[in-house]
Amino acid sequence: MKRIEMIVPCFNEGDVLELFYKEVTPVMQSLEGFDYSFIFVNDGSRDNTLEIIKSFAEKDSHVKYVSFSRNFGKESAMLAGLKNSSADFVGILDADLQHSPSLIPQMLKAVTEEGFDIAAAKRSDRKGENGLKSFLSSAFYKVANKMTEVEIDPGAQDFRIMKRKVVLSILSMAEHNRFTKGIFSFVGFNTKWFSHENRERAAGETKWSIIKLFKYALDGILGFSNAPLKLSFWSGALSFVFGVIYGLIFIICSLVKHESFISVNLIIALICAVGGLILICLGIIGEYLARIYTEVKNRPIYIIDETNIGE
Ligand code: UDP
Ligand code: MG
């Protein structure tokens, strides 16, 4: 019998997990010819998420779990799920039921019968989402798609079902600052998209703070683009050429008019402009250096505290 594993990243999802389990289990049971498992990844929750997952695992052998020693973020949780998966077909699904479980049978059919390698969901709207978050994320995707080497659909979600070979290719990308949406797009493969309406969170609250989202956006752009480095070069070159031409014109005019060409205002303005530019460039280079530093240190991306996989 073929197997499918669904990875569910969970951070403080105690309020919603029972609902999730009740709604998704029948869908998984209805998949004919398939043996299913859940891989719950407890991402350092501070509520009763782990207890609930363990209570599922006690009564249901379909439930596997991995629990982190602290909160490492959804990207690390998804990676842990993928690394601990072994099935022919692997899916990723949020715990809050915003990803319609009813799509799972059609998505599985796409990868088993219709010849696709990936079945992925995208939302057709951003209903029920905070206005500021919608605005910032659409701005992010516009910038990211212009600057980076990968093309990311603004509606694309992490909700997907993949063949084993896709999982292996995702795992072959060893970077530490992981931006999975970029990695999904980078590895390519034949993808069938499923549009669905944005559902409200079944319970609990969103786990994304503005700071987490900002870091996520920065990982996305810096992880997949060298454009900021080029930007610093070109703005530096532009400012240099401007400075030389401006200086020459100023000196020539002063010589023609027989005036002194040393003006304090001009010097202050130039120092501010050039100094600011150098700092901006240093900042961008520093950001890349920081990333090289973490890659070179080769720290674990997550640390598993306990798991029932391989028992
Ligand atoms: N999540 C996680 N670690 C985090 C933040 C979120 O594992 O640090 C999980 C969360 O439990 C949920 C999924 O990622 O299953 C999506 O998070 P959320 O619903 O809060 O994001 P939103 O839908 O608001 O973008
Ligand atoms: Mg959500």
mmCIF file of C-alpha atoms and ligand atoms in Angstrom:
data_model
loop_
_atom_site.group_PDB
_atom_site.id
_atom_site.type_symbol
_atom_site.label_atom_id
_atom_site.label_comp_id
_atom_site.label_asym_id
_atom_site.label_seq_id
_atom_site.Cartn_x
_atom_site.Cartn_y
_atom_site.Cartn_z
ATOM 1 C CA MET A 1 0.000 0.000 0.000
ATOM 2 C CA LYS A 2 1.228 3.498 -0.830
ATOM 3 C CA ARG A 3 1.818 5.926 2.011
ATOM 4 C CA ILE A 4 1.123 9.607 2.503
ATOM 5 C CA GLU A 5 2.439 11.722 5.359
ATOM 6 C CA MET A 6 1.031 15.127 6.273
ATOM 7 C CA ILE A 7 3.395 17.497 8.074
ATOM 8 C CA VAL A 8 1.654 19.875 10.479
ATOM 9 C CA PRO A 9 3.807 22.668 11.990
ATOM 10 C CA CYS A 10 2.338 23.708 15.350
ATOM 11 C CA PHE A 11 3.246 26.663 17.508
ATOM 12 C CA ASN A 12 0.867 27.296 20.420
ATOM 13 C CA GLU A 13 -2.013 25.594 18.608
ATOM 14 C CA GLY A 14 -3.634 24.037 21.702
ATOM 15 C CA ASP A 15 -6.953 25.752 20.944
ATOM 16 C CA VAL A 16 -7.301 24.334 17.469
ATOM 17 C CA LEU A 17 -5.603 20.915 17.420
ATOM 18 C CA GLU A 18 -8.651 18.891 18.524
ATOM 19 C CA LEU A 19 -10.725 20.564 15.781
ATOM 20 C CA PHE A 20 -7.931 19.921 13.283
ATOM 21 C CA TYR A 21 -7.681 16.243 14.200
ATOM 22 C CA LYS A 22 -11.486 15.777 14.052
ATOM 23 C CA GLU A 23 -11.774 17.446 10.661
ATOM 24 C CA VAL A 24 -8.694 16.073 8.887
ATOM 25 C CA THR A 25 -8.706 12.448 10.124
ATOM 26 C CA PRO A 26 -11.864 11.439 8.167
ATOM 27 C CA VAL A 27 -10.420 13.044 5.040
ATOM 28 C CA MET A 28 -7.214 11.018 5.405
ATOM 29 C CA GLN A 29 -9.206 7.830 6.105
ATOM 30 C CA SER A 30 -11.191 8.363 2.920
ATOM 31 C CA LEU A 31 -8.047 8.153 0.740
ATOM 32 C CA GLU A 32 -8.496 4.755 -0.897
ATOM 33 C CA GLY A 33 -5.395 2.621 -1.322
ATOM 34 C CA PHE A 34 -3.355 4.857 0.963
ATOM 35 C CA ASP A 35 -1.954 4.427 4.428
ATOM 36 C CA TYR A 36 -1.648 7.837 6.060
ATOM 37 C CA SER A 37 0.317 9.417 8.903
ATOM 38 C CA PHE A 38 0.445 12.838 10.456
ATOM 39 C CA ILE A 39 3.830 14.272 11.391
ATOM 40 C CA PHE A 40 3.058 16.961 13.942
ATOM 41 C CA VAL A 41 6.022 19.266 14.548
ATOM 42 C CA ASN A 42 5.707 21.029 17.878
ATOM 43 C CA ASP A 43 7.722 24.199 17.343
ATOM 44 C CA GLY A 44 8.504 24.998 20.966
ATOM 45 C CA SER A 45 4.901 25.716 21.978
ATOM 46 C CA ARG A 46 4.364 27.210 25.417
ATOM 47 C CA ASP A 47 0.778 25.945 25.747
ATOM 48 C CA ASN A 48 -0.579 22.382 25.883
ATOM 49 C CA THR A 49 0.109 21.650 22.186
ATOM 50 C CA LEU A 50 2.613 18.862 22.936
ATOM 51 C CA GLU A 51 0.300 17.171 25.470
ATOM 52 C CA ILE A 52 -2.536 17.167 22.941
ATOM 53 C CA ILE A 53 -0.293 15.729 20.217
ATOM 54 C CA LYS A 54 0.943 13.037 22.598
ATOM 55 C CA SER A 55 -2.643 12.165 23.555
ATOM 56 C CA PHE A 56 -3.412 11.674 19.829
ATOM 57 C CA ALA A 57 -0.290 9.512 19.438
ATOM 58 C CA GLU A 58 -1.293 7.295 22.364
ATOM 59 C CA LYS A 59 -4.619 6.301 20.847
ATOM 60 C CA ASP A 60 -3.781 6.587 17.144
ATOM 61 C CA SER A 61 -0.791 4.906 15.493
ATOM 62 C CA HIS A 62 -1.196 7.242 12.504
ATOM 63 C CA VAL A 63 0.140 10.102 14.607
ATOM 64 C CA LYS A 64 3.893 10.739 14.640
ATOM 65 C CA TYR A 65 5.470 13.784 16.133
ATOM 66 C CA VAL A 66 8.668 15.731 16.520
ATOM 67 C CA SER A 67 9.003 18.296 19.282
ATOM 68 C CA PHE A 68 11.559 21.129 19.290
ATOM 69 C CA SER A 69 13.416 22.326 22.365
ATOM 70 C CA ARG A 70 12.276 25.904 21.638
ATOM 71 C CA ASN A 71 10.551 27.962 18.962
ATOM 72 C CA PHE A 72 12.639 27.764 15.787
ATOM 73 C CA GLY A 73 10.008 29.130 13.385
ATOM 74 C CA LYS A 74 7.719 27.573 10.797
ATOM 75 C CA GLU A 75 10.498 27.234 8.221
ATOM 76 C CA SER A 76 12.502 25.001 10.576
ATOM 77 C CA ALA A 77 9.361 23.079 11.543
ATOM 78 C CA MET A 78 8.600 22.283 7.903
ATOM 79 C CA LEU A 79 12.207 21.206 7.346
ATOM 80 C CA ALA A 80 12.094 18.890 10.365
ATOM 81 C CA GLY A 81 8.874 17.361 9.036
ATOM 82 C CA LEU A 82 10.404 16.786 5.605
ATOM 83 C CA LYS A 83 13.615 15.318 7.059
ATOM 84 C CA ASN A 84 11.626 12.915 9.215
ATOM 85 C CA SER A 85 9.290 11.860 6.423
ATOM 86 C CA SER A 86 9.696 8.610 4.539
ATOM 87 C CA ALA A 87 6.490 8.195 2.530
ATOM 88 C CA ASP A 88 6.115 8.228 -1.259
ATOM 89 C CA PHE A 89 3.883 11.302 -0.954
ATOM 90 C CA VAL A 90 4.398 14.051 1.574
ATOM 91 C CA GLY A 91 2.127 16.988 2.324
ATOM 92 C CA ILE A 92 2.323 20.148 4.424
ATOM 93 C CA LEU A 93 -0.746 21.583 6.143
ATOM 94 C CA ASP A 94 -1.242 24.382 8.691
ATOM 95 C CA ALA A 95 -2.759 23.408 12.016
ATOM 96 C CA ASP A 96 -5.336 26.218 12.048
ATOM 97 C CA LEU A 97 -7.595 24.703 9.310
ATOM 98 C CA GLN A 98 -7.022 27.738 7.060
ATOM 99 C CA HIS A 99 -5.842 25.223 4.484
ATOM 100 C CA SER A 100 -9.031 23.462 3.338
ATOM 101 C CA PRO A 101 -8.540 19.756 4.166
ATOM 102 C CA SER A 102 -11.267 18.961 1.629
ATOM 103 C CA LEU A 103 -8.714 19.727 -1.123
ATOM 104 C CA ILE A 104 -6.444 16.855 -0.039
ATOM 105 C CA PRO A 105 -8.123 14.063 -2.105
ATOM 106 C CA GLN A 106 -8.001 16.136 -5.324
ATOM 107 C CA MET A 107 -4.424 17.171 -4.615
ATOM 108 C CA LEU A 108 -3.366 13.581 -4.034
ATOM 109 C CA LYS A 109 -5.079 12.531 -7.261
ATOM 110 C CA ALA A 110 -3.052 15.142 -9.166
ATOM 111 C CA VAL A 111 0.249 13.625 -8.041
ATOM 112 C CA THR A 112 -0.792 9.976 -8.226
ATOM 113 C CA GLU A 113 -2.923 9.793 -11.358
ATOM 114 C CA GLU A 114 -2.504 13.002 -13.344
ATOM 115 C CA GLY A 115 1.277 12.956 -13.656
ATOM 116 C CA PHE A 116 2.064 16.053 -11.587
ATOM 117 C CA ASP A 117 4.973 16.101 -9.144
ATOM 118 C CA ILE A 118 3.491 18.720 -6.840
ATOM 119 C CA ALA A 119 -0.068 19.715 -6.007
ATOM 120 C CA ALA A 120 -0.013 23.113 -4.357
ATOM 121 C CA ALA A 121 -2.682 25.440 -3.031
ATOM 122 C CA LYS A 122 -2.969 29.139 -3.587
ATOM 123 C CA ARG A 123 -5.523 31.464 -2.162
ATOM 124 C CA SER A 124 -7.807 33.358 -4.445
ATOM 125 C CA ASP A 125 -8.217 36.259 -1.974
ATOM 126 C CA ARG A 126 -6.856 37.639 1.276
ATOM 127 C CA LYS A 127 -10.214 37.902 3.033
ATOM 128 C CA GLY A 128 -10.149 37.878 6.824
ATOM 129 C CA GLU A 129 -6.572 39.130 6.895
ATOM 130 C CA ASN A 130 -5.300 42.274 8.567
ATOM 131 C CA GLY A 131 -5.172 45.148 5.989
ATOM 132 C CA LEU A 132 -1.623 46.171 6.838
ATOM 133 C CA LYS A 133 -0.392 42.576 6.516
ATOM 134 C CA SER A 134 -2.081 42.235 3.093
ATOM 135 C CA PHE A 135 -0.530 45.474 1.902
ATOM 136 C CA LEU A 136 2.964 44.630 3.155
ATOM 137 C CA SER A 137 2.905 41.123 1.776
ATOM 138 C CA SER A 138 1.736 42.190 -1.684
ATOM 139 C CA ALA A 139 4.474 44.867 -1.688
ATOM 140 C CA PHE A 140 6.984 42.208 -0.650
ATOM 141 C CA TYR A 141 6.042 39.844 -3.490
ATOM 142 C CA LYS A 142 6.274 42.661 -6.053
ATOM 143 C CA VAL A 143 9.789 43.587 -4.890
ATOM 144 C CA ALA A 144 10.909 39.976 -4.423
ATOM 145 C CA ASN A 145 9.749 38.910 -7.875
ATOM 146 C CA LYS A 146 11.591 41.838 -9.495
ATOM 147 C CA MET A 147 14.808 41.289 -7.575
ATOM 148 C CA THR A 148 15.177 37.561 -7.141
ATOM 149 C CA GLU A 149 15.972 34.708 -9.481
ATOM 150 C CA VAL A 150 12.804 32.818 -8.510
ATOM 151 C CA GLU A 151 9.192 33.616 -9.364
ATOM 152 C CA ILE A 152 6.778 33.364 -6.446
ATOM 153 C CA ASP A 153 3.018 33.559 -6.924
ATOM 154 C CA PRO A 154 1.739 36.052 -4.297
ATOM 155 C CA GLY A 155 -1.102 33.682 -3.380
ATOM 156 C CA ALA A 156 1.072 30.539 -3.167
ATOM 157 C CA GLN A 157 0.819 28.750 0.161
ATOM 158 C CA ASP A 158 2.948 26.168 1.914
ATOM 159 C CA PHE A 159 -0.068 23.836 1.670
ATOM 160 C CA ARG A 160 0.958 21.138 -0.822
ATOM 161 C CA ILE A 161 1.451 17.459 -1.541
ATOM 162 C CA MET A 162 4.700 16.345 -3.162
ATOM 163 C CA LYS A 163 6.324 13.242 -4.552
ATOM 164 C CA ARG A 164 9.321 11.852 -2.684
ATOM 165 C CA LYS A 165 11.777 13.143 -5.308
ATOM 166 C CA VAL A 166 10.582 16.717 -4.694
ATOM 167 C CA VAL A 167 11.119 16.270 -0.960
ATOM 168 C CA LEU A 168 14.648 14.981 -1.606
ATOM 169 C CA SER A 169 15.456 17.948 -3.815
ATOM 170 C CA ILE A 170 14.168 20.376 -1.170
ATOM 171 C CA LEU A 171 16.309 18.628 1.431
ATOM 172 C CA SER A 172 19.325 18.893 -0.851
ATOM 173 C CA MET A 173 19.232 22.659 -0.327
ATOM 174 C CA ALA A 174 21.322 22.909 2.794
ATOM 175 C CA GLU A 175 21.026 26.613 3.568
ATOM 176 C CA HIS A 176 20.295 27.759 7.082
ATOM 177 C CA ASN A 177 18.326 30.922 6.394
ATOM 178 C CA ARG A 178 15.495 29.022 4.796
ATOM 179 C CA PHE A 179 12.788 30.707 2.758
ATOM 180 C CA THR A 180 10.699 27.709 1.776
ATOM 181 C CA LYS A 181 8.453 29.518 -0.714
ATOM 182 C CA GLY A 182 11.606 30.461 -2.640
ATOM 183 C CA ILE A 183 12.989 26.924 -2.283
ATOM 184 C CA PHE A 184 9.713 25.423 -3.620
ATOM 185 C CA SER A 185 9.943 27.699 -6.618
ATOM 186 C CA PHE A 186 13.689 27.107 -7.036
ATOM 187 C CA VAL A 187 13.429 23.295 -7.204
ATOM 188 C CA GLY A 188 10.786 23.580 -9.916
ATOM 189 C CA PHE A 189 8.918 20.393 -10.981
ATOM 190 C CA ASN A 190 5.559 20.003 -12.602
ATOM 191 C CA THR A 191 3.025 21.723 -10.351
ATOM 192 C CA LYS A 192 -0.766 21.709 -10.384
ATOM 193 C CA TRP A 193 -2.281 24.701 -8.589
ATOM 194 C CA PHE A 194 -5.489 24.576 -6.595
ATOM 195 C CA SER A 195 -7.213 27.894 -5.880
ATOM 196 C CA HIS A 196 -9.238 28.148 -2.726
ATOM 197 C CA GLU A 197 -10.808 30.919 -0.678
ATOM 198 C CA ASN A 198 -9.016 32.173 2.378
ATOM 199 C CA ARG A 199 -10.680 30.612 5.413
ATOM 200 C CA GLU A 200 -10.710 32.204 8.825
ATOM 201 C CA ARG A 201 -8.488 30.582 11.436
ATOM 202 C CA ALA A 202 -10.611 27.911 13.198
ATOM 203 C CA ALA A 203 -9.362 28.988 16.658
ATOM 204 C CA GLY A 204 -6.400 30.702 18.297
ATOM 205 C CA GLU A 205 -4.444 33.616 16.854
ATOM 206 C CA THR A 206 -1.929 34.117 14.063
ATOM 207 C CA LYS A 207 1.617 33.329 15.181
ATOM 208 C CA TRP A 208 3.242 35.911 12.951
ATOM 209 C CA SER A 209 4.406 39.149 14.462
ATOM 210 C CA ILE A 210 5.513 42.092 12.306
ATOM 211 C CA ILE A 211 9.110 41.347 13.338
ATOM 212 C CA LYS A 212 8.817 37.685 12.282
ATOM 213 C CA LEU A 213 7.290 38.747 8.967
ATOM 214 C CA PHE A 214 10.031 41.313 8.383
ATOM 215 C CA LYS A 215 12.703 38.699 9.022
ATOM 216 C CA TYR A 216 10.857 36.301 6.709
ATOM 217 C CA ALA A 217 10.770 38.924 3.940
ATOM 218 C CA LEU A 218 14.466 39.690 4.423
ATOM 219 C CA ASP A 219 15.323 35.973 4.243
ATOM 220 C CA GLY A 220 13.319 35.792 1.032
ATOM 221 C CA ILE A 221 15.103 38.638 -0.700
ATOM 222 C CA LEU A 222 18.640 38.127 0.600
ATOM 223 C CA GLY A 223 18.431 34.344 0.252
ATOM 224 C CA PHE A 224 17.544 34.445 -3.415
ATOM 225 C CA SER A 225 19.021 37.641 -4.747
ATOM 226 C CA ASN A 226 22.336 39.428 -4.984
ATOM 227 C CA ALA A 227 20.580 42.546 -6.252
ATOM 228 C CA PRO A 228 21.067 44.478 -2.979
ATOM 229 C CA LEU A 229 24.823 43.995 -3.353
ATOM 230 C CA LYS A 230 24.675 45.240 -6.933
ATOM 231 C CA LEU A 231 22.491 48.118 -5.790
ATOM 232 C CA SER A 232 25.171 49.255 -3.374
ATOM 233 C CA PHE A 233 27.766 49.080 -6.148
ATOM 234 C CA TRP A 234 25.679 51.025 -8.664
ATOM 235 C CA SER A 235 24.536 53.672 -6.202
ATOM 236 C CA GLY A 236 28.159 54.052 -5.101
ATOM 237 C CA ALA A 237 29.310 54.407 -8.709
ATOM 238 C CA LEU A 238 26.543 56.915 -9.438
ATOM 239 C CA SER A 239 27.402 59.003 -6.429
ATOM 240 C CA PHE A 240 31.112 58.922 -7.325
ATOM 241 C CA VAL A 241 30.495 60.109 -10.894
ATOM 242 C CA PHE A 242 28.079 62.756 -9.611
ATOM 243 C CA GLY A 243 30.661 63.951 -7.064
ATOM 244 C CA VAL A 244 33.444 64.234 -9.655
ATOM 245 C CA ILE A 245 31.305 66.097 -12.216
ATOM 246 C CA TYR A 246 29.770 68.359 -9.563
ATOM 247 C CA GLY A 247 33.205 69.142 -8.101
ATOM 248 C CA LEU A 248 34.710 69.882 -11.514
ATOM 249 C CA ILE A 249 31.847 72.182 -12.520
ATOM 250 C CA PHE A 250 32.059 73.972 -9.164
ATOM 251 C CA ILE A 251 35.829 74.446 -9.438
ATOM 252 C CA ILE A 252 35.677 75.621 -13.067
ATOM 253 C CA CYS A 253 32.869 78.117 -12.274
ATOM 254 C CA SER A 254 34.795 79.427 -9.283
ATOM 255 C CA LEU A 255 37.981 79.800 -11.340
ATOM 256 C CA VAL A 256 36.108 81.659 -14.122
ATOM 257 C CA LYS A 257 34.480 83.992 -11.580
ATOM 258 C CA HIS A 258 37.765 84.349 -9.652
ATOM 259 C CA GLU A 259 36.035 83.241 -6.390
ATOM 260 C CA SER A 260 37.237 80.830 -3.720
ATOM 261 C CA PHE A 261 35.606 77.437 -4.415
ATOM 262 C CA ILE A 262 35.759 76.221 -0.835
ATOM 263 C CA SER A 263 32.269 76.425 0.639
ATOM 264 C CA VAL A 264 31.511 74.936 4.071
ATOM 265 C CA ASN A 265 27.908 74.140 3.143
ATOM 266 C CA LEU A 266 29.014 72.194 0.120
ATOM 267 C CA ILE A 267 31.514 70.174 2.138
ATOM 268 C CA ILE A 268 29.002 69.344 4.857
ATOM 269 C CA ALA A 269 26.424 68.264 2.277
ATOM 270 C CA LEU A 270 28.971 66.097 0.496
ATOM 271 C CA ILE A 271 30.187 64.483 3.720
ATOM 272 C CA CYS A 272 26.613 63.671 4.771
ATOM 273 C CA ALA A 273 25.669 62.246 1.380
ATOM 274 C CA VAL A 274 28.818 60.200 0.863
ATOM 275 C CA GLY A 275 29.018 59.091 4.508
ATOM 276 C CA GLY A 276 25.391 57.944 4.436
ATOM 277 C CA LEU A 277 25.981 56.056 1.242
ATOM 278 C CA ILE A 278 29.014 54.270 2.634
ATOM 279 C CA LEU A 279 27.024 53.254 5.695
ATOM 280 C CA ILE A 280 24.149 51.920 3.596
ATOM 281 C CA CYS A 281 26.569 49.903 1.472
ATOM 282 C CA LEU A 282 28.340 48.584 4.543
ATOM 283 C CA GLY A 283 24.972 47.597 5.992
ATOM 284 C CA ILE A 284 24.053 45.584 2.933
ATOM 285 C CA ILE A 285 27.457 43.885 2.797
ATOM 286 C CA GLY A 286 27.176 43.215 6.531
ATOM 287 C CA GLU A 287 23.842 41.480 6.000
ATOM 288 C CA TYR A 288 25.429 39.082 3.520
ATOM 289 C CA LEU A 289 28.465 38.616 5.731
ATOM 290 C CA ALA A 290 26.185 37.707 8.608
ATOM 291 C CA ARG A 291 24.588 35.065 6.451
ATOM 292 C CA ILE A 292 27.940 33.667 5.324
ATOM 293 C CA TYR A 293 28.908 33.588 8.972
ATOM 294 C CA THR A 294 25.902 31.514 10.021
ATOM 295 C CA GLU A 295 26.318 29.146 7.071
ATOM 296 C CA VAL A 296 29.997 28.643 7.881
ATOM 297 C CA LYS A 297 29.280 28.008 11.546
ATOM 298 C CA ASN A 298 27.024 25.189 10.408
ATOM 299 C CA ARG A 299 24.764 25.284 13.448
ATOM 300 C CA PRO A 300 21.828 22.902 13.595
ATOM 301 C CA ILE A 301 18.717 24.494 12.139
ATOM 302 C CA TYR A 302 16.655 22.911 14.901
ATOM 303 C CA ILE A 303 17.224 20.655 17.861
ATOM 304 C CA ILE A 304 14.780 17.829 18.499
ATOM 305 C CA ASP A 305 13.921 17.337 22.109
ATOM 306 C CA GLU A 306 11.857 14.200 21.655
ATOM 307 C CA THR A 307 10.160 12.222 18.901
ATOM 308 C CA ASN A 308 8.257 8.977 18.556
ATOM 309 C CA ILE A 309 9.629 8.337 15.089
ATOM 310 C CA GLY A 310 11.910 5.291 14.930
ATOM 311 C CA GLU A 311 10.764 3.885 18.259
HETATM 312 N N1 UDP B 1 3.921 28.123 13.022
HETATM 313 C C1 UDP B 1 5.042 27.454 13.513
HETATM 314 N N2 UDP B 1 6.053 28.181 14.085
HETATM 315 C C2 UDP B 1 5.998 29.552 14.182
HETATM 316 C C3 UDP B 1 4.873 30.221 13.641
HETATM 317 C C4 UDP B 1 3.854 29.475 13.065
HETATM 318 O O1 UDP B 1 5.115 26.224 13.437
HETATM 319 O O2 UDP B 1 6.947 30.140 14.725
HETATM 320 C C5 UDP B 1 2.818 27.331 12.427
HETATM 321 C C6 UDP B 1 1.451 27.590 13.043
HETATM 322 O O3 UDP B 1 1.238 26.791 14.195
HETATM 323 C C7 UDP B 1 0.506 27.247 11.902
HETATM 324 C C8 UDP B 1 1.317 27.648 10.664
HETATM 325 O O4 UDP B 1 2.674 27.716 11.078
HETATM 326 O O5 UDP B 1 0.225 25.853 11.829
HETATM 327 C C9 UDP B 1 0.869 28.970 10.104
HETATM 328 O O6 UDP B 1 0.886 29.953 11.110
HETATM 329 P P1 UDP B 1 -0.266 31.021 11.274
HETATM 330 O O7 UDP B 1 -1.606 30.396 11.011
HETATM 331 O O8 UDP B 1 -0.101 31.669 12.594
HETATM 332 O O9 UDP B 1 0.083 32.036 10.110
HETATM 333 P P2 UDP B 1 -0.924 32.818 9.147
HETATM 334 O O10 UDP B 1 -1.918 31.811 8.637
HETATM 335 O O11 UDP B 1 -1.560 33.849 10.003
HETATM 336 O O12 UDP B 1 -0.048 33.360 8.074
HETATM 337 MG MG MG B 2 -2.974 30.556 9.651
#
